[in-house]
mmCIF file of C-alpha atoms in Angstrom:
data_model
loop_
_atom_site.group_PDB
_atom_site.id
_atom_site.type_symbol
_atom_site.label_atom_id
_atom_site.label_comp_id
_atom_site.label_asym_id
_atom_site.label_seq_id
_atom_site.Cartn_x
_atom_site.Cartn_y
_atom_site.Cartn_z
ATOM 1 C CA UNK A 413 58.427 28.180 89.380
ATOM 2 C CA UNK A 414 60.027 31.909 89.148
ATOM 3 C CA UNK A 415 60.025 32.485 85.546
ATOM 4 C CA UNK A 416 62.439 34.539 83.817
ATOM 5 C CA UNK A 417 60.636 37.450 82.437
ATOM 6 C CA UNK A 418 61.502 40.199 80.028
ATOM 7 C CA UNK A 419 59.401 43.795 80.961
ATOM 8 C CA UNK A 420 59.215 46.668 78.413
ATOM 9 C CA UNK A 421 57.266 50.047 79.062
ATOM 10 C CA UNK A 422 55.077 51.536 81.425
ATOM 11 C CA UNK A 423 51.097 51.708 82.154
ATOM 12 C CA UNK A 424 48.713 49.214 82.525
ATOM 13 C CA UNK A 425 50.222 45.724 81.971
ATOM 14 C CA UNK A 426 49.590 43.017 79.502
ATOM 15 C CA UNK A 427 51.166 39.973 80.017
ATOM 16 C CA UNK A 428 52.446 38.188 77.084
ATOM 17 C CA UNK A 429 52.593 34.229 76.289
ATOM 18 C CA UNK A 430 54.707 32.505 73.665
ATOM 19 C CA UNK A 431 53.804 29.339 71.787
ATOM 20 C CA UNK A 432 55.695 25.931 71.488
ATOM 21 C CA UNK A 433 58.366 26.571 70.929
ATOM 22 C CA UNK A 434 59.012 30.238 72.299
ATOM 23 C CA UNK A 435 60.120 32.051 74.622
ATOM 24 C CA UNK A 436 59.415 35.704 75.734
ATOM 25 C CA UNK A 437 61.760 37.139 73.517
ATOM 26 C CA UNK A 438 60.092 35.829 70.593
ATOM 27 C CA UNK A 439 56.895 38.260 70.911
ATOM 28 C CA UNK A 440 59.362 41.270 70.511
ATOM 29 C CA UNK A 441 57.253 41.538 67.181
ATOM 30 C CA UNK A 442 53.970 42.721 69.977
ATOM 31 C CA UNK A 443 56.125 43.887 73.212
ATOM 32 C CA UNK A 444 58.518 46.416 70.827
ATOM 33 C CA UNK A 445 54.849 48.302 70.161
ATOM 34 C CA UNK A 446 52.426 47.775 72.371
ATOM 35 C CA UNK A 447 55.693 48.915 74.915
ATOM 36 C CA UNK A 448 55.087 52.392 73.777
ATOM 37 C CA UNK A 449 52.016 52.881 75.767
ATOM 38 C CA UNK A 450 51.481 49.362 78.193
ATOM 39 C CA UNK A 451 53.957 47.616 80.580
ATOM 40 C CA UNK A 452 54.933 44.543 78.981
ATOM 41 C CA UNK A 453 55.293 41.417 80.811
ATOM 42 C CA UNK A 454 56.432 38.139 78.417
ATOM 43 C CA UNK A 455 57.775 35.099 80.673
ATOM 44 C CA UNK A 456 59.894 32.356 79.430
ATOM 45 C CA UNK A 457 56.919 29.927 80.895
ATOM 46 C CA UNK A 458 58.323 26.618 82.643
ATOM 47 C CA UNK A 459 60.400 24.940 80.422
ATOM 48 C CA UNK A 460 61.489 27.341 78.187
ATOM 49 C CA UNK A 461 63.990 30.104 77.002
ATOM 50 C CA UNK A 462 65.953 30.963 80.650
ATOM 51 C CA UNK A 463 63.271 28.839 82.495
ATOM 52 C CA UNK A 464 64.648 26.014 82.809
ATOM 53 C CA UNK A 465 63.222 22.827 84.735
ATOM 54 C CA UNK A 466 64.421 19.391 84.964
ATOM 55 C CA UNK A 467 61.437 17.284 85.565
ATOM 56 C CA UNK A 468 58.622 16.491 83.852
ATOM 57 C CA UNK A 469 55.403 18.794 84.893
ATOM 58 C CA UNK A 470 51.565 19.078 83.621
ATOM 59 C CA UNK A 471 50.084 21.937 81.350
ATOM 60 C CA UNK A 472 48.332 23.567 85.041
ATOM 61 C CA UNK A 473 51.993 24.022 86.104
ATOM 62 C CA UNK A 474 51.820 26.735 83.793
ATOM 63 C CA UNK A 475 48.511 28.608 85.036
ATOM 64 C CA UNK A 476 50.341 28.205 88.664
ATOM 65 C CA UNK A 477 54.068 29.993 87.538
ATOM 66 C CA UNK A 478 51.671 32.874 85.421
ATOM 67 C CA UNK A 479 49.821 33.260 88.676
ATOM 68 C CA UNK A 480 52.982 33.142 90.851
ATOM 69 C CA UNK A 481 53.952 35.591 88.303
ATOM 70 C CA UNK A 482 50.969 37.899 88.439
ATOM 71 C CA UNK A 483 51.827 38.147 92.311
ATOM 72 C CA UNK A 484 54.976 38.561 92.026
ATOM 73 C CA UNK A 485 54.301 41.950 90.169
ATOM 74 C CA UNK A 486 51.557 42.776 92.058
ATOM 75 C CA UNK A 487 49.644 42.591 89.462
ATOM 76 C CA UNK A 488 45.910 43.041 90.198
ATOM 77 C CA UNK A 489 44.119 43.607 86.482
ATOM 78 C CA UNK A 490 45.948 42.972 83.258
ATOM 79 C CA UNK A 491 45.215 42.305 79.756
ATOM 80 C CA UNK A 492 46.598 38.559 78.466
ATOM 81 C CA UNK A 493 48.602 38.481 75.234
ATOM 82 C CA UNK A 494 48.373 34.852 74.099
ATOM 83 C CA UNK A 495 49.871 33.198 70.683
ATOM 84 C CA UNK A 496 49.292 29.339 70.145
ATOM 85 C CA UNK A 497 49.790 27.877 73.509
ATOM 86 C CA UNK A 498 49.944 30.946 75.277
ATOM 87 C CA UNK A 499 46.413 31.504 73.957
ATOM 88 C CA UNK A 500 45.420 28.465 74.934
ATOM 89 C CA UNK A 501 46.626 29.765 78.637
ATOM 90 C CA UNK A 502 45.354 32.742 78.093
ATOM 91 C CA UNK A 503 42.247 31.466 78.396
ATOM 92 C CA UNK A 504 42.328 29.090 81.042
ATOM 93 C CA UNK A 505 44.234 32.284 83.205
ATOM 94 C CA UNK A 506 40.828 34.162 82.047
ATOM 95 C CA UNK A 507 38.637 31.156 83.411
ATOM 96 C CA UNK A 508 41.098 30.682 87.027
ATOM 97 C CA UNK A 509 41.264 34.503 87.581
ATOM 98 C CA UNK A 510 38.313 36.414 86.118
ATOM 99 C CA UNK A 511 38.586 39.119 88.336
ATOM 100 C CA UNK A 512 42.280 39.709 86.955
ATOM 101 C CA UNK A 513 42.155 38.975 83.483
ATOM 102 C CA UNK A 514 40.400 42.464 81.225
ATOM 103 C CA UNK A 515 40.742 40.755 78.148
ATOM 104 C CA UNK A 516 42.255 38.504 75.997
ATOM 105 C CA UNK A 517 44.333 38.954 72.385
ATOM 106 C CA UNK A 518 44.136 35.525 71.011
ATOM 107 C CA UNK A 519 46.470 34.473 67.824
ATOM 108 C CA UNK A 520 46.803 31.678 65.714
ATOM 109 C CA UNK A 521 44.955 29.834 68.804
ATOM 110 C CA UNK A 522 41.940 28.016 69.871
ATOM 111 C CA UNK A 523 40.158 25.992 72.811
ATOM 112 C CA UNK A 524 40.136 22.915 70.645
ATOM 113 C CA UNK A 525 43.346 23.029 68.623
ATOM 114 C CA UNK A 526 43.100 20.888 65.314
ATOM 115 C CA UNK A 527 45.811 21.016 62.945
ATOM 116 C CA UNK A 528 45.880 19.433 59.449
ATOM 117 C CA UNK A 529 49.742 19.435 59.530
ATOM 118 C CA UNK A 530 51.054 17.351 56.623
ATOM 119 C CA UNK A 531 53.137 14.144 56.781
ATOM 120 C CA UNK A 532 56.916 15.337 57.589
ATOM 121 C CA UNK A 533 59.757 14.150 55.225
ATOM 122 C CA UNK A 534 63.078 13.509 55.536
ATOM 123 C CA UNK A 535 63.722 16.161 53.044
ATOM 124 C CA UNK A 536 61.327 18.260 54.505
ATOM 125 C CA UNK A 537 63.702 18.233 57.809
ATOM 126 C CA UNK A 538 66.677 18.547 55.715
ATOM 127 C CA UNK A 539 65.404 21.870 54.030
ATOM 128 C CA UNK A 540 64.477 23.556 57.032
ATOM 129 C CA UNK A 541 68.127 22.783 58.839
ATOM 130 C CA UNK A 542 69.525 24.864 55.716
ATOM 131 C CA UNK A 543 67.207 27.548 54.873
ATOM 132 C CA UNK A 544 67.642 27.716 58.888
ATOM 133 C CA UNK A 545 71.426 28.237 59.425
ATOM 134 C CA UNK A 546 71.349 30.315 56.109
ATOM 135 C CA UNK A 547 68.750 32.732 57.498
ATOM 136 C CA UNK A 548 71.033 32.920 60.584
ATOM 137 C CA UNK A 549 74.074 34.219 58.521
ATOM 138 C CA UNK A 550 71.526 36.290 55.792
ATOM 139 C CA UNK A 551 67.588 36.396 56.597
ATOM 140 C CA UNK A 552 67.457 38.935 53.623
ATOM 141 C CA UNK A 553 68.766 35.863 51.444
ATOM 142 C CA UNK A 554 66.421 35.909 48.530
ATOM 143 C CA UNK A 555 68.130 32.861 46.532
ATOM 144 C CA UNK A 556 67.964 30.673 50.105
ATOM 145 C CA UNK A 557 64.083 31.761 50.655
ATOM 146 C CA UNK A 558 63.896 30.581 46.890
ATOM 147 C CA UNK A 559 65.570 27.580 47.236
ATOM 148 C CA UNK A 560 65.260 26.362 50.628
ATOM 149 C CA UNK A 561 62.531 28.428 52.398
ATOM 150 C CA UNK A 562 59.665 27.335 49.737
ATOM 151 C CA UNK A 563 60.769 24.547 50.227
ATOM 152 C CA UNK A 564 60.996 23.590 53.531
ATOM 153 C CA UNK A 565 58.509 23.503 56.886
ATOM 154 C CA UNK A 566 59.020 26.827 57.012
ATOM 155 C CA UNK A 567 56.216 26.494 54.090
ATOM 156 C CA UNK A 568 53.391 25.032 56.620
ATOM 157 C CA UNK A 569 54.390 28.060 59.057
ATOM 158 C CA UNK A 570 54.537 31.224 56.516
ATOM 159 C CA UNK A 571 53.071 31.329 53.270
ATOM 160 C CA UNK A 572 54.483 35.210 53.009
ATOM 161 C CA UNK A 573 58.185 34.296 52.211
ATOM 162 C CA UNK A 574 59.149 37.887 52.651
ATOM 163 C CA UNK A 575 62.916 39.092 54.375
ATOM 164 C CA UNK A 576 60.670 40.426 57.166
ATOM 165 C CA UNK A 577 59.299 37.098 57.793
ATOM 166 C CA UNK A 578 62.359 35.671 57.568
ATOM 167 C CA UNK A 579 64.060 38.285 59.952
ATOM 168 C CA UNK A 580 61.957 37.189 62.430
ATOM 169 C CA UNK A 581 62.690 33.591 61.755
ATOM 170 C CA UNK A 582 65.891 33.906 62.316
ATOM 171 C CA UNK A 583 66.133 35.834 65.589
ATOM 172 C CA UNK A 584 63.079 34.568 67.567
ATOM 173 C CA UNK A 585 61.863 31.276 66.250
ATOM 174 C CA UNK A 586 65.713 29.355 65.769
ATOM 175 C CA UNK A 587 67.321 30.664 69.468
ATOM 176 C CA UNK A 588 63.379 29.764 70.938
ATOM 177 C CA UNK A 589 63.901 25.972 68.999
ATOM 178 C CA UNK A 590 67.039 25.620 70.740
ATOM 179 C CA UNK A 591 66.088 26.422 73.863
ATOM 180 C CA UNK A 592 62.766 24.733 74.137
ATOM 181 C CA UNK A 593 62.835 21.267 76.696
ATOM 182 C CA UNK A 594 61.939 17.958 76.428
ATOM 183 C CA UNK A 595 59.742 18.333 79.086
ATOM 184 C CA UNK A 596 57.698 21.487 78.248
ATOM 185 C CA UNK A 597 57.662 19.019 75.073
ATOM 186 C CA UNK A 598 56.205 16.176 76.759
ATOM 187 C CA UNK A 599 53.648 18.209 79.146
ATOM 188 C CA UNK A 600 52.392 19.995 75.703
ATOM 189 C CA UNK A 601 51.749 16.872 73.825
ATOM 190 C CA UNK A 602 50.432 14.647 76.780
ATOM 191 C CA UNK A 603 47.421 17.207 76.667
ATOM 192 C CA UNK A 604 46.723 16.939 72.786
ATOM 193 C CA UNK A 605 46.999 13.189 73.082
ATOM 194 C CA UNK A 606 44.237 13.418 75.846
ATOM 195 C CA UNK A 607 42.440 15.236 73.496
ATOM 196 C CA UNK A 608 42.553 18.816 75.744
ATOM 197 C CA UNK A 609 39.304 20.563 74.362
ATOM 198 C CA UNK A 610 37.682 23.504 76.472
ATOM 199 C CA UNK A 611 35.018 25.029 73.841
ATOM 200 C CA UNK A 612 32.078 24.286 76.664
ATOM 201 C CA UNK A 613 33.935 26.268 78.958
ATOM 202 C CA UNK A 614 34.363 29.320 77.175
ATOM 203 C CA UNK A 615 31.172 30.623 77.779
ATOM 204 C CA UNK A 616 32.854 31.208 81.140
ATOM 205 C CA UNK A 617 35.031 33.628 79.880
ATOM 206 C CA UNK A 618 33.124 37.099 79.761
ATOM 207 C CA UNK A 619 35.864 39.648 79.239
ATOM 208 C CA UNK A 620 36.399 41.227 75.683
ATOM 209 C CA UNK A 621 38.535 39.111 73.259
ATOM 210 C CA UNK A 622 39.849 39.862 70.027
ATOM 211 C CA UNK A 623 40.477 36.891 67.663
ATOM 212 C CA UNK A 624 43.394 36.720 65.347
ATOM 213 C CA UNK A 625 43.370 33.890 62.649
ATOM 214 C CA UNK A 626 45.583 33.204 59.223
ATOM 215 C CA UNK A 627 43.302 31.339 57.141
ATOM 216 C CA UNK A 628 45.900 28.949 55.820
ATOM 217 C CA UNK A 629 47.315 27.839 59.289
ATOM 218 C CA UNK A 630 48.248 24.077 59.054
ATOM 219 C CA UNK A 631 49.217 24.034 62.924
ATOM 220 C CA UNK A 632 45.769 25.520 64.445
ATOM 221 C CA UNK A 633 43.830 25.176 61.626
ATOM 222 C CA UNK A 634 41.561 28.441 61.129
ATOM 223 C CA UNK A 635 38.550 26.556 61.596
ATOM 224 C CA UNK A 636 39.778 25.951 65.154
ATOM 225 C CA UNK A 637 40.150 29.572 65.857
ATOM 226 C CA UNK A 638 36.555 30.198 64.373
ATOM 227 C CA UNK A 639 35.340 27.920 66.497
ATOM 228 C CA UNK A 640 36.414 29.209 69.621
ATOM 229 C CA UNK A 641 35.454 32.750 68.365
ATOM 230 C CA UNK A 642 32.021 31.680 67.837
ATOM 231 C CA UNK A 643 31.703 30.077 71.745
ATOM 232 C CA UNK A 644 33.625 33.320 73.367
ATOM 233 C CA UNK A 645 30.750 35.865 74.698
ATOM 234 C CA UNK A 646 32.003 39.117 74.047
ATOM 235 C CA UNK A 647 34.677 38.171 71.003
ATOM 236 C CA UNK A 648 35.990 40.062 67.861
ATOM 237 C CA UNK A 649 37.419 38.135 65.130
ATOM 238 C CA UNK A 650 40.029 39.249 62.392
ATOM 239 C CA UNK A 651 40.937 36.565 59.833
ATOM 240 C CA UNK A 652 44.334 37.234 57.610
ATOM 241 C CA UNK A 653 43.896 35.500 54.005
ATOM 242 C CA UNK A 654 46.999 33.985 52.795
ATOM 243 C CA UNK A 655 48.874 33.692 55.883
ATOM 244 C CA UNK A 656 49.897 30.735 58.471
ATOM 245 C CA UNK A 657 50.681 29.935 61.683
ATOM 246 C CA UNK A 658 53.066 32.647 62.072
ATOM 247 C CA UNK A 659 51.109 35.697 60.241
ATOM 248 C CA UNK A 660 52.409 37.954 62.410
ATOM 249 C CA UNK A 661 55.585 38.236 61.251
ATOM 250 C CA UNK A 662 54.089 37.675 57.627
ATOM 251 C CA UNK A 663 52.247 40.999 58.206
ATOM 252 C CA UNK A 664 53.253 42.424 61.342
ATOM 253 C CA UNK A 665 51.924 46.499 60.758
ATOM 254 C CA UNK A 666 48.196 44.907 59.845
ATOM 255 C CA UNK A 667 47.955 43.048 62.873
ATOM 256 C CA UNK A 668 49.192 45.415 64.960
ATOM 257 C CA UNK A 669 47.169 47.629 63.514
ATOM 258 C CA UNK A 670 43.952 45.799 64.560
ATOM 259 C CA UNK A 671 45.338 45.056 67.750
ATOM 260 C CA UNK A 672 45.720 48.799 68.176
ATOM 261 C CA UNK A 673 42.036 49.181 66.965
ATOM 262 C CA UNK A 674 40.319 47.110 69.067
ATOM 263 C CA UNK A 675 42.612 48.289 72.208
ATOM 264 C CA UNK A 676 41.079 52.073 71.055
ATOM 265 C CA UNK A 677 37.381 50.393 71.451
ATOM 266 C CA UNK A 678 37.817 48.681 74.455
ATOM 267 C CA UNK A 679 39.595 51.753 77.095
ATOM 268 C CA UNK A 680 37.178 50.587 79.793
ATOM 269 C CA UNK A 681 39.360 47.387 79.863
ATOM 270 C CA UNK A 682 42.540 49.350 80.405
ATOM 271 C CA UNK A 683 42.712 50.203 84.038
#
């Protein structure tokens, strides 16, 4: 499928993967700095944001569009950005095309993705809707953080309730909601029901990887991440107390900080 892609920058490329839901505008929060000194390459994968499809497709799909993709650019080496699904793609790009994939920036992610999610209320939907459309009109909002945010699913997915946080909220994570299909949907949860799990195969995977992980992530539990950390070869692992499923825009400077860090360590994989 030709994804619709949004480029930032110049220099050596990393291509960057949203999660479910997502789109490539919703890693702005990476692409806005690492665009300073790489060429930035987020998709809208199949399914999602301006991609849009109209039939119901498999999770390799994916790994065949970011390939297409890859081509399409001419890409011949590239570093792999991956948060949630993306970093579960990420990976399997690493494992199809090892002599194109440098390395890997994994977040909130992991080869065998558990979650401990809790049951989801009515009231628990209800919340959400209206400390959504509130953070649309005012993500600065204090009393609607207070009253709505806390109190809502946004609770399971930030545990930072900060105007930052909510910022991003409100300009990535609602439009991406909107605009993710049924069918990317389907394909995601078809491979969770078959109980997708690729920690054997990571051993595969020989490139450097850095390991980002909020320890209070109810979606990919932190756990998860560790273990995939602990089966990657050549891995680095940063773990961010008191965060969730969407730490980086809990603490955006501190993980792109380390991100930054580890990039300085690793210059042979940056050409």
């Amino acid at each position: 499928m030709h994804l619709n892609v949004y480029t930032q920058g110049q220099g050596f490329p990393i291509l960057c993967l949203h999660g479910h839901p997502g789109s490539g505008s919703s890693l702005s929060v990476f692409t806005d700095s690492l665009s300073k000194r790489f060429q930035t390459i987020a998709p809208d994968l199949r399914g999602y944001g301006k991609s849009r499809c109209y039939e119901n497709f498999e999770m390799n799909d994916h790994l065949s569009d970011l390939e297409a993709l890859l081509n399409r650019f001419q890409i011949e080496k590239c570093l792999v950005l991956g948060w949630s699904l993306g970093g579960i793609l990420a990976m399997e790009l690493a494992r199809r095309l090892p002599q194109r994939v440098n390395g890997l920036i994994l977040v909130a992610t992991a080869a065998r993705p558990r979650g401990n999610h809790p049951p989801i209320s009515w009231q628990d939907n209800l919340y959400t809707g209206i400390a959504a459309l509130l953070s649309l009109v005012n993500p600065n909002w204090e009393w609607n953080i207070d009253t709505f945010g806390k109190r809502s699913l946004f609770r399971y997915l930030i545990q930072q309730h900060t105007p930052t946080a909510y910022s991003y909220i409100a300009s990535c994570a609602i439009p991406a909601y909107f605009q993710t299909s049924n069918y990317s949907t389907r394909a995601l949860y078809s491979a969770i029901r078959a109980g997708y799990n690729k920690v054997d195969d990571l051993s595969q995977i020989q490139c450097p990887s850095l390991v980002l992980a909020g320890t209070e992530d109810r979606h990919i539990t932190f756990e998860s991440s560790l273990e995939t950390f602990q089966h990657l070869p050549n891995s680095q692992l940063h773990r961010y107390p008191n965060t969730a499923h969407l730490f980086p825009w809990e603490i955006p400077h501190q993980v792109l900080s380390d991100i930054d860090c580890w990039l300085k360590d690793n210059p042979h994989i940056q050409f």
